[in-house]
Amino acid sequence: MSQVPTEESPESAKEGPAEPEAGVLYVGIDLGTSRTSVAASNGVRVTLASFVGYPKDVVSKKLLKQDVLYGDDAIEHRLSLDLYRPLEHGVLKVTSEVAAENEGNLRASRDLLVEAIRRARPRRDELVYAVIGAPAQASITSKNAIIDIARECVDSVMLCSEPFAVAYGQDMLDDVLVIDIGAGTVDLCRMHGTMPEDTDQITLETAGDSVDANLAELIRENHPGAQFSEKMLKEIKERHSSVAEVMQPILVTLPVAGKPTEFDLTAEIQAACRSIVPPIVDGLGQLVGSFDPEFQERLKDRVLLAGGGSQIKGLDLAIEREMVERLGGGKVSRIEEPLYGGANGALKIAHDMPEEFWERLK
Amino acid sequence: MGDHPRMSQFPSVNFTSTGRGLFSTEEILELMRGECDRARRYAYPLVLLRVCVDRLEQLGDLYGYESRERVLEEVGGVLCSVTRESDMLGCIIDSQFLALFPHTPAEAGRALAERLTQAAGRLAFHQGVAEVKITLSVGIALREAGVGAQLEELFSESAQSLELALAAGGNRAEVYSAPARSLTSAMKAVPADLEEIGAMLDSMLSERVQAMFESVGQKVPDFGGHEQEVLARAVKKMEEERELLVSQHREEMDTLSRRMEKLAEGLEITEEELRQALAHQGFDPGVASLYRTVQGLGAEDADEDLKRAMMSKIFEANLELKEERGEAGQPG
Ligand SMILES: Nc1ncnc2c1ncn2[C@@H]1O[C@H](COP(=O)(O)OP(=O)(O)OP(=O)(O)O)[C@@H](O)[C@H]1O
Ligand SMILES: [Mg+2]
């Protein structure tokens, strides 16, 4: 009920210049390696692939009728574009030795962020306050790079730990373990009472991209003639991903020397998907083991699964099973909207943040 | 006139109430219609007389059906004798004589009607010892040369003329003048009705006034029969006030509609500008935030204190980052 738009009350108007004249648009952003999601307080929710492309030459530019292409658009026209995926392992790729590369990535990430916020459709007369979920272990350099970029297109910005945002969005503030399975990283985060500290967080690189790499390796080994691209493989994975014990055979058509041929990829997909389970349970073991013994059981029973990778069928059960085997118990639940878990949580944080904090970071 | 085809006089009259005669009533009406067409075609004047015997009903009631028939017969005879010099097509419908005189100008028509009423005055009926006097009322419908008419028009005009004659007390001829039809008829017809209505209104009015005073438990003041004037004044006052209100309202309406026009104009311009802007730069007006003011945490939030502490931590971490970036990183 409190979310119904209300006019400013006279009292609040008296508070002086600190009070914004117009409304405030809160924006929660999950700046991911493969996907950038935005949830805003005007009800807009958008997601776009974290790709930015610039036409290679004048001809391409004429053909595409655009200076910059984003998301799936950019992926689709990648052949006529200088394509950037400005985030790697959840971090802005700005620490290369090659200055030009840094510059290109910086520009791409700036354009990506601007585009993401534009797609949230803020009104011109509104202040935009954004909370951006950053990887738990992002370096200070990369954090500052994100902030610098964001400040150019919003009125005030804060970073927060991505898994924290997920848990906060679920209203699970205390004694929770969040597993955020993205493309570049799996972020594990232990939450108890206050904000997670470095010791509460573990980042694994055995995430979606590594599943893709494993799958490619397995297919190449088992079916040497099969031809496929990275994109095809990813689509196959997202369609059939499963770690279930028993499953329907996964039959996929791939060209062999240009001739469409059917392959049974059940074992390959199962194995590739399973490959992420042991490292995750390792990480969980670390985080549980270093926790106050009194609350370890409770923590094991409150594991949240989020991120695009959490959509692998049977993953929650597979992790649970492995936890029982190795940690003596566990209970895992998926969040409802894995793609917007981080953005929704960041939006909630933005909304709950006191105004004076926003003011001071302007 | 002599060049025009004339018709023989008597066969074209059927004044028997039974409709029996050389020509039936229908046939005579057909002839009349033809005569109207001819008059129109050859542009000659026409007169239609509608004649009725005053108080014929009462006569019949008083002296029996036969006496009524006899009266009509006699009147028919008078009609024929009086109009001997003219061509005439005649019939009786509903105890009214309809006589059409072609080649007859208005003046002659009036004179005919006059003669007819006078001649009727000389008729005398003896019913036992009683001598019954007969009077006639005549409704005249005229068409000057070249004007022309449909028979039906003449019928209805003559009927209205007859009504005028009857309303004036009978024993007379009246002309209904077609050109100013509605107005004249209204003006002439209204007075009788008005008086009646006026009287009714008067009595209703005093009843009402009385009831009004009684309903508030007051004695009815004596208006001395001046209720109407009192009311007229009250009504006049009310009307003046109403008029004032209406004119004020109209002014307001005018201002409002002018303002609306202006706004609509402005809106159109803005919309157009917006459209152009949209077209040229892909500008999006955006979607308004659901939160008008900064919300922050409220007491109604579960775990408010814990959340507040968390918000502070996030803020502090960001403040630290900001300090590390230094003031250089900050735009003005
Ligand atoms: N149905 C699915 N089954 C398995 N994996 C999926 C499915 N849908 C998406 N993914 C994978 O999820 C990953 C993307 O997840 P998500 O969008 O949460 O990542 P991200 O936030 O962009 O990455 P990161 O958090 O590492 O920065 C990709 O590897 C994608 O292939
Ligand atoms: Mg993510």
mmCIF file of N, CA and C in Angstrom, chain A residues 291-338:
data_model
loop_
_atom_site.group_PDB
_atom_site.id
_atom_site.type_symbol
_atom_site.label_atom_id
_atom_site.label_comp_id
_atom_site.label_asym_id
_atom_site.label_seq_id
_atom_site.Cartn_x
_atom_site.Cartn_y
_atom_site.Cartn_z
ATOM 1 N N PHE A 291 32.136 -21.196 10.022
ATOM 2 C CA PHE A 291 31.055 -20.439 10.645
ATOM 3 C C PHE A 291 30.894 -20.862 12.096
ATOM 4 N N ASP A 292 30.309 -20.000 12.889
ATOM 5 C CA ASP A 292 29.989 -20.297 14.286
ATOM 6 C C ASP A 292 29.294 -21.664 14.353
ATOM 7 N N PRO A 293 29.951 -22.641 15.059
ATOM 8 C CA PRO A 293 29.422 -24.011 15.078
ATOM 9 C C PRO A 293 27.958 -24.076 15.496
ATOM 10 N N GLU A 294 27.567 -23.160 16.315
ATOM 11 C CA GLU A 294 26.197 -23.190 16.823
ATOM 12 C C GLU A 294 25.182 -23.016 15.692
ATOM 13 N N PHE A 295 25.600 -22.258 14.657
ATOM 14 C CA PHE A 295 24.648 -21.946 13.590
ATOM 15 C C PHE A 295 24.918 -22.694 12.284
ATOM 16 N N GLN A 296 25.898 -23.612 12.317
ATOM 17 C CA GLN A 296 26.272 -24.299 11.079
ATOM 18 C C GLN A 296 25.119 -25.095 10.470
ATOM 19 N N GLU A 297 24.379 -25.792 11.344
ATOM 20 C CA GLU A 297 23.273 -26.609 10.841
ATOM 21 C C GLU A 297 22.230 -25.732 10.157
ATOM 22 N N ARG A 298 21.910 -24.653 10.843
ATOM 23 C CA ARG A 298 20.919 -23.715 10.308
ATOM 24 C C ARG A 298 21.388 -23.178 8.959
ATOM 25 N N LEU A 299 22.653 -22.865 8.856
ATOM 26 C CA LEU A 299 23.204 -22.311 7.625
ATOM 27 C C LEU A 299 23.094 -23.330 6.484
ATOM 28 N N LYS A 300 23.425 -24.582 6.790
ATOM 29 C CA LYS A 300 23.371 -25.621 5.764
ATOM 30 C C LYS A 300 21.944 -25.801 5.230
ATOM 31 N N ASP A 301 20.980 -25.528 6.087
ATOM 32 C CA ASP A 301 19.585 -25.716 5.688
ATOM 33 C C ASP A 301 19.000 -24.500 4.974
ATOM 34 N N ARG A 302 19.824 -23.467 4.872
ATOM 35 C CA ARG A 302 19.316 -22.251 4.204
ATOM 36 C C ARG A 302 20.234 -21.869 3.051
ATOM 37 N N VAL A 303 20.207 -22.712 2.028
ATOM 38 C CA VAL A 303 21.035 -22.451 0.855
ATOM 39 C C VAL A 303 20.128 -21.985 -0.285
ATOM 40 N N LEU A 304 20.485 -20.837 -0.856
ATOM 41 C CA LEU A 304 19.685 -20.255 -1.940
ATOM 42 C C LEU A 304 20.416 -20.394 -3.255
ATOM 43 N N LEU A 305 19.710 -20.859 -4.257
ATOM 44 C CA LEU A 305 20.309 -21.054 -5.565
ATOM 45 C C LEU A 305 19.776 -19.993 -6.519
ATOM 46 N N ALA A 306 20.683 -19.207 -7.121
ATOM 47 C CA ALA A 306 20.257 -18.125 -8.015
ATOM 48 C C ALA A 306 21.141 -18.062 -9.248
ATOM 49 N N GLY A 307 20.779 -17.177 -10.176
ATOM 50 C CA GLY A 307 21.569 -16.993 -11.400
ATOM 51 C C GLY A 307 21.102 -17.908 -12.518
ATOM 52 N N GLY A 308 21.495 -17.556 -13.729
ATOM 53 C CA GLY A 308 21.044 -18.302 -14.902
ATOM 54 C C GLY A 308 21.391 -19.778 -14.824
ATOM 55 N N GLY A 309 22.545 -20.082 -14.250
ATOM 56 C CA GLY A 309 22.982 -21.467 -14.158
ATOM 57 C C GLY A 309 22.147 -22.303 -13.205
ATOM 58 N N SER A 310 21.402 -21.654 -12.340
ATOM 59 C CA SER A 310 20.587 -22.403 -11.381
ATOM 60 C C SER A 310 19.404 -23.065 -12.072
ATOM 61 N N GLN A 311 19.255 -22.769 -13.383
ATOM 62 C CA GLN A 311 18.131 -23.374 -14.093
ATOM 63 C C GLN A 311 18.430 -24.784 -14.594
ATOM 64 N N ILE A 312 19.624 -25.243 -14.292
ATOM 65 C CA ILE A 312 19.954 -26.633 -14.646
ATOM 66 C C ILE A 312 19.021 -27.556 -13.854
ATOM 67 N N LYS A 313 18.343 -28.416 -14.580
ATOM 68 C CA LYS A 313 17.365 -29.294 -13.918
ATOM 69 C C LYS A 313 18.035 -30.206 -12.899
ATOM 70 N N GLY A 314 17.419 -30.290 -11.745
ATOM 71 C CA GLY A 314 17.898 -31.203 -10.711
ATOM 72 C C GLY A 314 19.121 -30.714 -9.960
ATOM 73 N N LEU A 315 19.552 -29.468 -10.245
ATOM 74 C CA LEU A 315 20.786 -28.983 -9.622
ATOM 75 C C LEU A 315 20.637 -28.842 -8.111
ATOM 76 N N ASP A 316 19.478 -28.346 -7.682
ATOM 77 C CA ASP A 316 19.278 -28.180 -6.235
ATOM 78 C C ASP A 316 19.407 -29.531 -5.516
ATOM 79 N N LEU A 317 18.800 -30.563 -6.105
ATOM 80 C CA LEU A 317 18.862 -31.890 -5.486
ATOM 81 C C LEU A 317 20.278 -32.455 -5.529
ATOM 82 N N ALA A 318 20.952 -32.218 -6.653
ATOM 83 C CA ALA A 318 22.322 -32.733 -6.799
ATOM 84 C C ALA A 318 23.239 -32.113 -5.755
ATOM 85 N N ILE A 319 23.086 -30.792 -5.541
ATOM 86 C CA ILE A 319 23.915 -30.128 -4.526
ATOM 87 C C ILE A 319 23.560 -30.659 -3.139
ATOM 88 N N GLU A 320 22.257 -30.789 -2.906
ATOM 89 C CA GLU A 320 21.804 -31.319 -1.611
ATOM 90 C C GLU A 320 22.418 -32.687 -1.328
ATOM 91 N N ARG A 321 22.360 -33.541 -2.361
ATOM 92 C CA ARG A 321 22.865 -34.906 -2.189
ATOM 93 C C ARG A 321 24.355 -34.887 -1.832
ATOM 94 N N GLU A 322 25.070 -34.058 -2.567
ATOM 95 C CA GLU A 322 26.516 -33.987 -2.328
ATOM 96 C C GLU A 322 26.805 -33.375 -0.948
ATOM 97 N N MET A 323 25.958 -32.421 -0.549
ATOM 98 C CA MET A 323 26.125 -31.823 0.786
ATOM 99 C C MET A 323 25.896 -32.876 1.863
ATOM 100 N N VAL A 324 24.867 -33.711 1.660
ATOM 101 C CA VAL A 324 24.575 -34.749 2.649
ATOM 102 C C VAL A 324 25.769 -35.680 2.768
ATOM 103 N N GLU A 325 26.309 -36.053 1.604
ATOM 104 C CA GLU A 325 27.445 -36.968 1.597
ATOM 105 C C GLU A 325 28.664 -36.378 2.293
ATOM 106 N N ARG A 326 28.965 -35.134 1.945
ATOM 107 C CA ARG A 326 30.227 -34.572 2.410
ATOM 108 C C ARG A 326 30.113 -33.672 3.626
ATOM 109 N N LEU A 327 28.942 -33.035 3.806
ATOM 110 C CA LEU A 327 28.807 -32.120 4.952
ATOM 111 C C LEU A 327 27.804 -32.631 5.973
ATOM 112 N N GLY A 328 27.229 -33.776 5.673
ATOM 113 C CA GLY A 328 26.318 -34.375 6.634
ATOM 114 C C GLY A 328 24.946 -33.743 6.640
ATOM 115 N N GLY A 329 24.596 -33.047 5.588
ATOM 116 C CA GLY A 329 23.219 -32.487 5.528
ATOM 117 C C GLY A 329 23.157 -31.206 4.721
ATOM 118 N N GLY A 330 21.951 -30.859 4.359
ATOM 119 C CA GLY A 330 21.789 -29.607 3.613
ATOM 120 C C GLY A 330 20.419 -29.487 2.979
ATOM 121 N N LYS A 331 20.025 -28.272 2.765
ATOM 122 C CA LYS A 331 18.723 -28.023 2.132
ATOM 123 C C LYS A 331 18.894 -26.839 1.173
ATOM 124 N N VAL A 332 18.605 -27.081 -0.093
ATOM 125 C CA VAL A 332 18.826 -26.055 -1.123
ATOM 126 C C VAL A 332 17.499 -25.652 -1.767
ATOM 127 N N SER A 333 17.279 -24.364 -1.906
ATOM 128 C CA SER A 333 16.073 -23.944 -2.646
ATOM 129 C C SER A 333 16.443 -22.919 -3.707
ATOM 130 N N ARG A 334 15.733 -23.011 -4.822
ATOM 131 C CA ARG A 334 15.961 -22.056 -5.911
ATOM 132 C C ARG A 334 15.165 -20.793 -5.654
ATOM 133 N N ILE A 335 15.659 -19.695 -6.139
ATOM 134 C CA ILE A 335 14.823 -18.501 -6.057
ATOM 135 C C ILE A 335 13.896 -18.502 -7.269
ATOM 136 N N GLU A 336 12.830 -17.743 -7.135
ATOM 137 C CA GLU A 336 11.781 -17.858 -8.141
ATOM 138 C C GLU A 336 12.164 -17.304 -9.510
ATOM 139 N N GLU A 337 12.824 -16.144 -9.517
ATOM 140 C CA GLU A 337 13.174 -15.563 -10.804
ATOM 141 C C GLU A 337 14.678 -15.500 -10.927
ATOM 142 N N PRO A 338 15.302 -16.599 -11.322
ATOM 143 C CA PRO A 338 16.770 -16.643 -11.308
ATOM 144 C C PRO A 338 17.399 -15.526 -12.126
#
